[in-house]
Coordinates of C-alpha atoms in Angstrom, one line a residue:
X285 CA -2.3 -35.8 -11.7
X286 CA 1.4 -37.7 -12.3
X287 CA 4.1 -35.2 -13.1
X288 CA 4.8 -37.1 -16.0
X289 CA 1.5 -35.1 -17.3
X290 CA 3.2 -31.9 -17.3
X291 CA 6.5 -33.5 -19.1
X292 CA 4.7 -34.8 -21.9
X293 CA 3.6 -31.6 -22.9
X294 CA 5.0 -29.5 -26.1
X295 CA 7.5 -28.4 -26.3
X296 CA 8.4 -30.8 -24.2
X297 CA 12.0 -28.9 -23.7
X298 CA 9.9 -25.9 -22.7
X299 CA 7.8 -27.8 -20.1
X300 CA 10.6 -30.0 -18.5
X301 CA 12.5 -27.0 -17.6
X302 CA 9.2 -25.2 -16.1
X303 CA 8.6 -28.3 -14.5
X304 CA 12.1 -28.5 -12.8
X305 CA 11.2 -24.7 -12.0
X306 CA 8.6 -25.8 -9.8
X307 CA 11.0 -28.3 -7.8
X308 CA 13.2 -24.8 -7.1
X309 CA 11.8 -22.6 -4.1
X310 CA 12.1 -19.3 -6.0
X311 CA 10.4 -16.6 -4.2
X312 CA 12.2 -13.0 -4.7
X313 CA 14.9 -12.7 -2.2
X314 CA 15.9 -16.5 -2.9
X315 CA 17.4 -16.6 -5.8
X316 CA 20.8 -18.8 -5.4
X317 CA 19.4 -22.1 -6.2
X318 CA 17.7 -21.0 -9.2
X319 CA 20.4 -19.0 -10.5
X320 CA 22.9 -22.2 -10.2
X321 CA 20.3 -24.4 -12.4
X322 CA 20.2 -21.5 -15.0
X323 CA 23.6 -21.1 -15.2
X324 CA 24.4 -24.8 -15.0
X325 CA 22.3 -25.0 -18.7
X326 CA 24.6 -22.6 -20.3
X327 CA 28.1 -24.2 -18.6
X328 CA 27.1 -27.6 -19.8
X329 CA 27.3 -26.4 -23.4
X330 CA 30.6 -24.5 -23.2
X331 CA 28.7 -21.0 -23.7
X332 CA 30.1 -18.1 -22.1
X333 CA 27.9 -17.2 -18.8
X334 CA 28.0 -14.0 -17.1
X335 CA 26.9 -12.7 -13.7
X336 CA 27.1 -9.3 -12.2
X337 CA 27.4 -8.0 -8.7
X338 CA 23.6 -8.2 -7.8
X339 CA 22.8 -11.8 -9.3
X340 CA 21.4 -11.3 -13.1
X341 CA 22.8 -13.9 -15.3
X342 CA 23.4 -13.7 -18.8
X343 CA 24.3 -17.0 -21.2
X344 CA 25.3 -15.8 -24.5
X345 CA 24.1 -18.6 -27.3
X346 CA 26.5 -17.8 -30.4
X347 CA 24.6 -17.3 -33.8
X348 CA 24.2 -20.0 -36.4
X349 CA 25.8 -20.3 -39.0
X350 CA 25.4 -17.6 -41.3
X351 CA 23.9 -15.9 -38.5
X352 CA 27.3 -14.3 -37.4
X353 CA 27.5 -11.2 -39.0
X354 CA 23.9 -10.0 -37.3
X355 CA 23.0 -8.0 -34.8
X356 CA 23.0 -9.6 -31.2
X357 CA 19.4 -10.2 -29.5
X358 CA 18.4 -10.3 -25.7
X359 CA 15.9 -12.3 -24.5
X360 CA 14.8 -11.7 -21.1
X361 CA 12.9 -13.1 -18.2
X362 CA 12.8 -12.9 -14.2
X363 CA 13.5 -16.0 -12.0
X364 CA 11.4 -15.0 -9.0
X365 CA 7.9 -15.9 -8.4
X366 CA 5.0 -14.3 -6.1
X367 CA 4.5 -16.4 -2.6
X368 CA 0.9 -16.4 -2.4
X369 CA -0.7 -19.1 -1.0
X370 CA -4.4 -19.8 0.8
X371 CA -4.3 -19.2 4.9
X372 CA -5.8 -22.7 5.1
X373 CA -2.8 -24.0 3.0
X374 CA 0.7 -25.4 4.7
X375 CA 3.5 -24.6 2.1
X376 CA 6.7 -23.0 2.9
X377 CA 8.0 -21.2 -0.3
X378 CA 11.5 -21.1 1.1
X379 CA 11.5 -24.8 0.8
X380 CA 8.6 -26.6 -0.6
X381 CA 8.0 -27.2 -4.4
X382 CA 4.9 -26.2 -6.3
X383 CA 2.4 -28.6 -6.6
X384 CA 1.8 -28.0 -10.7
X385 CA -0.9 -30.2 -12.4
X386 CA -2.8 -30.3 -15.9
X387 CA -6.3 -29.5 -16.2
X388 CA -8.3 -28.7 -19.1
X389 CA -5.9 -27.1 -21.2
X390 CA -4.0 -25.8 -18.6
X391 CA -1.3 -25.7 -15.9
X392 CA -2.2 -24.8 -12.5
X393 CA -0.8 -25.2 -9.0
X394 CA -2.9 -26.8 -5.7
X395 CA -3.8 -23.7 -3.7
X396 CA -0.5 -21.5 -4.3
X397 CA 0.6 -19.7 -7.1
X398 CA 2.2 -21.5 -10.1
X399 CA 5.1 -19.4 -11.1
X400 CA 4.4 -19.6 -14.6
X401 CA 5.0 -15.5 -14.2
X402 CA 7.8 -15.5 -15.0
X403 CA 8.6 -19.5 -15.0
X404 CA 7.6 -19.8 -18.7
X405 CA 9.7 -16.8 -19.9
X406 CA 12.9 -18.9 -18.0
X407 CA 12.0 -22.2 -19.3
X408 CA 11.4 -20.8 -23.0
X409 CA 15.0 -19.4 -23.0
X410 CA 16.4 -22.5 -21.3
X411 CA 14.9 -24.2 -24.2
X412 CA 16.1 -22.6 -26.7
X413 CA 19.9 -22.4 -25.4
X414 CA 19.7 -26.5 -25.7
X415 CA 18.4 -26.6 -29.2
X416 CA 21.5 -26.7 -31.5
X417 CA 19.3 -27.0 -34.3
X418 CA 17.9 -23.3 -34.4
X419 CA 18.5 -20.3 -36.7
X420 CA 19.2 -17.3 -35.0
X421 CA 22.0 -14.4 -34.5
X422 CA 24.0 -14.6 -31.0
X423 CA 21.9 -14.4 -28.5
X424 CA 22.4 -12.6 -24.8
X425 CA 19.9 -14.7 -22.5
X426 CA 19.0 -12.3 -19.6
X427 CA 18.0 -14.0 -16.3
X428 CA 17.0 -11.1 -13.8
X429 CA 16.6 -11.6 -10.0
X430 CA 14.2 -10.0 -7.6
X431 CA 11.7 -8.7 -10.2
X432 CA 8.8 -9.1 -8.0
X433 CA 9.9 -6.8 -5.4
X434 CA 11.7 -3.6 -6.3
X435 CA 13.1 -4.9 -9.4
X436 CA 16.4 -5.4 -7.9
X437 CA 17.8 -7.1 -11.0
X438 CA 16.6 -4.5 -13.6
X439 CA 18.0 -1.6 -11.3
X440 CA 21.2 -3.3 -11.3
X441 CA 22.1 -3.9 -14.5
X442 CA 25.0 -1.7 -15.6
X443 CA 26.1 -0.1 -19.1
X444 CA 28.5 -2.7 -21.0
X445 CA 27.2 -5.4 -19.7
X446 CA 25.0 -6.7 -22.6
X447 CA 25.6 -5.1 -26.1
X448 CA 22.0 -6.3 -28.1
X449 CA 20.5 -4.1 -30.6
X450 CA 17.1 -5.4 -29.9
X451 CA 15.6 -7.1 -26.8
X452 CA 12.5 -9.6 -26.3
X453 CA 10.9 -9.3 -22.9
X454 CA 9.2 -12.5 -22.2
X455 CA 6.7 -11.3 -19.4
X456 CA 3.3 -10.4 -21.2
X457 CA 0.6 -12.4 -20.0
X458 CA -2.0 -12.6 -22.8
X459 CA -1.6 -14.6 -26.3
X460 CA -2.0 -12.3 -29.5
X461 CA -0.9 -9.0 -27.4
X462 CA 2.7 -7.1 -28.2
X463 CA 3.1 -4.9 -25.3
X464 CA 5.2 -1.9 -26.3
X465 CA 5.0 0.5 -22.7
X466 CA 3.8 -0.2 -19.1
X467 CA 3.5 1.9 -16.0
X468 CA 6.2 2.9 -13.3
X469 CA 5.4 2.6 -9.5
X470 CA 6.4 3.6 -6.2
X471 CA 5.7 2.1 -2.5
X472 CA 4.3 3.9 0.0
X473 CA 5.4 2.7 3.4
X474 CA 3.2 4.0 6.3
X475 CA 3.9 3.4 10.3
X476 CA 1.6 4.0 13.1
X477 CA 4.0 4.4 16.1
X478 CA 2.3 3.8 19.6
X479 CA 2.4 2.6 23.2
X480 CA 0.5 -0.2 23.5
X481 CA -2.6 0.1 25.8
X482 CA -2.9 -3.1 28.5
X483 CA -6.1 -1.3 30.0
X484 CA -9.0 -3.4 28.8
X485 CA -12.5 -2.9 30.0
X486 CA -13.9 -5.9 32.7
X487 CA -16.5 -7.8 31.2
X488 CA -15.0 -7.7 27.6
X489 CA -14.8 -10.8 25.4
X490 CA -12.1 -11.1 22.2
X491 CA -13.6 -12.0 19.1
X492 CA -11.6 -13.0 16.2
X493 CA -13.0 -11.6 12.7
X494 CA -11.9 -13.5 9.2
X495 CA -12.1 -12.2 6.0
X496 CA -11.3 -14.8 3.4
X497 CA -12.4 -16.2 0.0
X498 CA -11.3 -13.1 -2.5
X499 CA -10.0 -13.8 -5.6
X500 CA -7.3 -11.0 -4.9
X501 CA -4.4 -11.2 -8.0
X502 CA -1.8 -8.8 -9.6
X503 CA -2.5 -5.4 -8.6
X504 CA -1.3 -3.9 -11.9
X505 CA -3.0 -6.6 -14.7
X506 CA -6.0 -7.2 -12.3
X507 CA -6.6 -4.0 -10.7
X508 CA -9.5 -3.0 -13.5
X509 CA -11.5 -6.1 -12.7
X510 CA -13.0 -4.5 -9.5
X511 CA -12.2 -7.5 -7.4
X512 CA -12.6 -6.9 -3.4
X513 CA -9.6 -5.5 -1.5
X514 CA -9.4 -7.2 2.0
X515 CA -8.0 -4.2 3.4
X516 CA -10.5 -2.0 2.8
X517 CA -13.5 -4.7 3.4
X518 CA -12.2 -5.3 6.6
X519 CA -11.6 -2.0 7.7
X520 CA -14.9 -1.0 6.7
X521 CA -16.9 -3.1 9.0
X522 CA -14.0 -2.4 11.8
X523 CA -15.6 1.5 11.5
X524 CA -18.9 0.2 12.0
X525 CA -18.2 -1.8 15.2
X526 CA -16.1 0.6 16.6
X527 CA -18.4 3.3 16.4
X528 CA -21.8 1.6 17.3
X529 CA -20.6 -1.5 19.2
X530 CA -18.0 -0.4 22.1
X531 CA -15.2 -2.4 20.0
X532 CA -11.5 -2.0 20.5
X533 CA -8.9 -3.1 18.2
X534 CA -6.2 -5.5 19.2
X535 CA -4.5 -6.4 16.1
X536 CA -5.3 -6.2 12.3
X537 CA -3.4 -8.4 9.6
X538 CA -4.3 -8.1 5.9
X539 CA -2.2 -9.0 2.7
X540 CA 1.4 -10.1 2.0
X541 CA 2.6 -8.4 -0.9
X542 CA 2.8 -5.0 -2.3
X543 CA 2.1 -6.1 -5.8
X544 CA -0.7 -8.5 -4.9
X545 CA -4.5 -7.9 -4.7
X546 CA -5.0 -8.6 -1.1
X547 CA -7.3 -11.7 -0.7
X548 CA -7.4 -12.0 3.0
X549 CA -7.6 -10.0 6.6
X550 CA -8.0 -10.9 9.9
X551 CA -8.5 -8.8 13.0
X552 CA -8.9 -9.2 16.7
X553 CA -11.0 -7.0 18.7
X554 CA -12.7 -6.9 22.3
X555 CA -16.2 -5.9 22.8
X556 CA -18.6 -6.2 26.1
X557 CA -20.0 -9.6 26.5
X558 CA -23.6 -8.2 26.3
X559 CA -23.2 -7.3 22.8
X560 CA -21.6 -10.4 21.4
X561 CA -24.5 -12.1 19.9
X562 CA -25.5 -8.8 18.3
X563 CA -21.8 -8.9 16.5
X564 CA -22.1 -12.1 15.1
X565 CA -25.6 -11.2 14.0
X566 CA -23.7 -8.3 12.1
X567 CA -21.0 -10.3 10.8
X568 CA -24.0 -12.6 8.8
X569 CA -25.1 -9.3 7.6
X570 CA -22.4 -8.0 6.7
X571 CA -21.1 -11.4 4.8
X572 CA -24.4 -11.4 2.6
X573 CA -23.9 -7.4 2.0
X574 CA -20.4 -8.1 0.7
X575 CA -21.8 -11.1 -1.6
X576 CA -24.3 -8.5 -3.2
X577 CA -22.0 -5.9 -3.7
X578 CA -19.7 -8.3 -5.3
X579 CA -21.9 -10.1 -7.2
X580 CA -20.6 -11.5 -10.4
X581 CA -17.0 -10.6 -9.1
X582 CA -16.4 -12.2 -6.0
X583 CA -17.8 -15.8 -5.9
X584 CA -16.6 -16.8 -2.4
X585 CA -16.6 -14.3 0.0
X586 CA -16.4 -15.8 3.5
X587 CA -16.8 -13.4 6.5
X588 CA -16.5 -15.4 9.9
X589 CA -16.5 -14.0 13.6
X590 CA -15.6 -16.6 16.7
X591 CA -14.5 -16.1 20.4
X592 CA -10.9 -16.3 20.7
X593 CA -8.3 -15.9 23.7
X594 CA -8.1 -12.5 25.0
X595 CA -5.4 -10.1 23.7
X596 CA -3.0 -8.8 26.3
X597 CA -2.9 -5.0 24.8
X598 CA -4.8 -3.0 22.5
X599 CA -4.2 -0.5 20.3
X600 CA -4.5 3.1 21.6
X601 CA -8.0 4.1 21.2
X602 CA -6.9 7.4 19.4
X603 CA -4.7 5.6 17.1
X604 CA -7.2 3.1 16.5
X605 CA -9.7 5.6 15.6
X606 CA -7.0 7.2 12.8
X607 CA -5.8 4.0 11.3
X608 CA -9.6 3.1 10.5
X609 CA -10.0 6.7 9.4
X610 CA -7.2 6.6 7.1
X611 CA -7.5 3.6 5.8
X612 CA -11.5 3.9 4.9
X613 CA -10.3 7.6 3.2
X614 CA -7.7 6.3 1.4
X615 CA -8.3 5.8 -2.6
X616 CA -7.8 2.4 -3.9
X617 CA -8.0 0.6 -7.5
X618 CA -8.1 2.7 -10.6
X619 CA -7.8 6.3 -10.7
X620 CA -7.4 7.2 -14.3
X621 CA -7.4 5.8 -17.5
X622 CA -5.5 6.4 -20.7
X623 CA -6.8 8.3 -23.4
X624 CA -4.7 6.8 -26.4
X625 CA -5.2 3.6 -25.2
X626 CA -8.9 2.8 -24.3
X627 CA -9.6 0.6 -21.8
X628 CA -6.2 0.8 -20.1
X629 CA -5.4 2.2 -16.5
X630 CA -3.1 5.1 -16.6
X631 CA -2.9 5.0 -12.7
X632 CA -3.7 3.4 -9.8
X633 CA -3.2 2.3 -6.4
X634 CA -3.1 -1.2 -4.4
X635 CA -3.9 -0.5 -0.5
X636 CA -1.9 -3.9 -0.1
X637 CA -1.1 -4.9 3.7
X638 CA -2.3 -3.6 7.1
X639 CA -0.3 -5.4 9.6
X640 CA 0.1 -4.6 13.2
X641 CA 2.4 -5.6 16.1
X642 CA 3.5 -4.6 19.3
X643 CA 4.1 -1.0 19.5
X644 CA 3.3 -0.3 15.7
X645 CA 0.7 -0.9 12.5
X646 CA 2.3 -0.4 9.2
X647 CA 0.3 -0.1 6.0
X648 CA 2.0 -0.5 2.3
X649 CA 0.8 0.6 -0.7
X650 CA 1.7 0.2 -4.8
X651 CA 1.0 3.2 -7.1
X652 CA 1.2 2.4 -10.6
X653 CA 1.3 5.1 -13.2
X654 CA 2.3 5.6 -16.8
X655 CA 2.5 9.4 -16.3
X656 CA 5.2 10.7 -13.8
X657 CA 3.2 13.6 -12.8
X658 CA 0.4 11.8 -12.3
X659 CA 2.1 9.3 -10.4
X660 CA 3.5 12.1 -7.7
X661 CA 0.2 13.5 -7.4
X662 CA -1.5 10.3 -6.6
X663 CA 1.5 9.8 -3.7
X664 CA 0.7 13.2 -2.5
X665 CA -3.2 12.4 -2.1
X666 CA -2.3 9.5 -0.1
X667 CA 0.7 11.0 1.9
X668 CA -2.1 13.9 2.7
X669 CA -4.3 11.2 4.1
X670 CA -1.8 9.3 6.4
X671 CA -0.3 12.5 7.9
X672 CA -3.7 13.9 8.6
X673 CA -4.0 10.8 10.7
X674 CA -0.2 11.4 12.7
X675 CA 1.4 8.5 10.7
X676 CA 4.8 8.5 9.5
X677 CA 5.2 8.3 5.7
X678 CA 7.5 7.5 3.1
X679 CA 7.6 7.3 -0.6
X680 CA 10.4 4.5 -1.9
X681 CA 11.5 2.3 -4.5
X682 CA 10.6 4.4 -7.4
X683 CA 11.1 3.3 -10.9
X684 CA 10.0 4.6 -14.3
X685 CA 7.9 3.7 -16.6
X686 CA 8.4 2.2 -19.9
X687 CA 7.3 5.0 -23.0
X688 CA 5.8 3.3 -25.9
X689 CA 7.6 3.5 -29.5
X690 CA 4.9 3.0 -31.7
X691 CA 7.5 3.3 -34.8
X692 CA 9.8 0.4 -33.4
X693 CA 11.7 -1.5 -36.0
X694 CA 11.3 -4.4 -34.1
X695 CA 7.4 -3.7 -33.3
X696 CA 7.1 -3.8 -37.1
X697 CA 8.9 -6.8 -37.8
X698 CA 7.3 -8.8 -35.2
X699 CA 3.8 -7.4 -36.4
X700 CA 4.4 -8.8 -39.9
X701 CA 5.5 -12.2 -38.7
X702 CA 2.8 -12.6 -36.5
X703 CA 0.4 -11.4 -39.5
X704 CA 1.5 -14.1 -42.0
X705 CA 1.9 -17.0 -39.2
X706 CA -1.3 -16.6 -37.7
X707 CA -3.6 -15.0 -40.2
X708 CA -4.4 -11.8 -38.1
X709 CA -2.7 -8.6 -36.5
X710 CA -1.7 -9.2 -33.0
X711 CA -3.0 -6.7 -30.7
X712 CA -0.4 -3.8 -29.9
X713 CA -1.0 -2.2 -26.4
X714 CA 0.4 -0.6 -23.0
X715 CA -0.1 -2.5 -20.3
X716 CA -0.4 -0.9 -16.3
X717 CA 1.5 -3.6 -14.7
X718 CA 5.2 -3.3 -14.1
X719 CA 8.0 -4.7 -16.7
X720 CA 11.4 -4.8 -16.4
X721 CA 12.1 -2.9 -19.8
X722 CA 12.0 0.8 -19.1
X723 CA 14.6 0.2 -16.4
X724 CA 16.9 -2.1 -18.8
X725 CA 16.9 0.4 -21.1
X726 CA 17.8 3.4 -19.0
X727 CA 20.5 1.4 -17.5
X728 CA 21.9 -0.6 -20.7
X729 CA 21.1 1.5 -23.8
X730 CA 18.7 4.1 -24.0
X731 CA 18.2 3.1 -27.9
X732 CA 17.5 -0.3 -27.2
X733 CA 14.6 -1.9 -29.1
X734 CA 12.2 -3.6 -26.7
X735 CA 8.9 -5.6 -27.0
X736 CA 7.2 -7.8 -24.7
X737 CA 5.0 -11.1 -25.6
X738 CA 4.2 -14.1 -24.0
X739 CA 1.6 -17.0 -23.7
X740 CA -2.2 -16.3 -21.7
X741 CA -1.4 -16.6 -17.7
X742 CA -4.4 -15.8 -15.5
X743 CA -4.5 -15.0 -12.0
X744 CA -0.9 -14.2 -11.5
X745 CA 0.1 -13.5 -8.2
X746 CA -3.1 -15.2 -7.0
X747 CA -3.2 -18.9 -5.6
X748 CA -6.0 -19.3 -8.7
X749 CA -3.0 -18.6 -11.5
X750 CA -2.8 -20.8 -14.6
X751 CA -1.0 -21.1 -17.7
X752 CA -2.4 -22.0 -21.1
X753 CA -0.8 -24.9 -22.8
X754 CA -1.7 -24.2 -26.4
X755 CA -0.3 -20.6 -25.7
X756 CA 3.0 -21.8 -24.6
X757 CA 3.4 -23.7 -27.7
X758 CA 2.3 -21.0 -29.7
X759 CA 4.8 -18.3 -27.7
X760 CA 7.6 -20.4 -28.4
X761 CA 7.2 -20.9 -32.1
X762 CA 6.5 -17.3 -32.6
X763 CA 9.6 -16.4 -30.5
X764 CA 11.7 -18.7 -32.6
X765 CA 10.2 -17.2 -36.1
X766 CA 11.0 -14.1 -34.4
X767 CA 15.1 -15.0 -34.2
X768 CA 15.3 -16.4 -37.2
X769 CA 13.7 -13.5 -39.3
X770 CA 16.0 -11.0 -37.2
X771 CA 19.0 -13.1 -38.8

């Protein structure tokens, strides 16, 4: 569909900027071009534009007439996106634009992530900056960097960089929801080191195993959906063939990002030639089994095997066994639920990546929890499993959760405005995904009053990501009503 289709959507200024963002490669860690685009919008209007040492950008839009004495408001969104694509797609996120299009009331991308998380929030802020007809107090438009991997922008903020009393975070992904709290997290980086084994049994042949077609998704917002984890599923099969088919593991590579549920996994094994037909039959049986076990959740599971070039080395047998047993024993998915917020996950973990390379195999996990003590406990459990397997374990990049304040004056105002505009109350919740709010609050102003909202986005952190067009228009109108009311 033509690009003009997106550009014709309402509000036109929001979609104009979102389309421009799809043209700018902006995976985490590649923020220069998108930062320059954002800064230009402010500079073209002679607004004050600031950039701190880590790269966060603030554009200060002055108060409109009659609002000069009102408290300053912070709007906040992050500029980076999660780069995920299907393995059969030729797309380089470091240079290729996103191929976004309109379909049945949503905007989506062809076989890659769309970047609506959090590009829509950025686009809403840029549209606001450009519109001189709006009524509002002074606004500090905060565009943070590198949220998706490590929240570097939020952590880099310093006291005094912002002065706002209230903050609207535009990174919630459900229309009609007001978020007032979120989980904290921690990365676990695990390494099995070894000397590669060059002793391959005579008569063995090499088989490549390919597990594809899983949905994946956001490891916080969608962890409770029970979607398949490609690393856990592949490892289950590897344990079977190592135990019963004399298989040796040469390599395994599954998952690409710590905060995305892994959708694909690939492994190369060697096996006695006389067992190849039996192995191929077993792959077909497991594909049927996986489809039955994930019926109603995963509709497109594909598990295939084919002969491939013989590897030069193998993972040592004792390390292979320890790795497989540890991944098998490691918990994954939802660990506990919040008692005070029914149907909300308290703690979870995502066994995100298992990647082998010469002389080492790395396993990466992301633990999330609304409870700091529970987060520490889950980390301890995982650490124990992998230490027993002889791996090196590091817990890194810990960040705090955002503690909810049900008595927030900002929340009360936003609830009232929503009821008046839409005739129903918004759903106030605490989410399991990680937001920058708690970190910003801790670094900038512990008394900062924050609420998060945004349009409906589905499939974030996966190639099926889309954003609902009508919800974008509604969120933008709602944001403008809040800003006018706070004045």
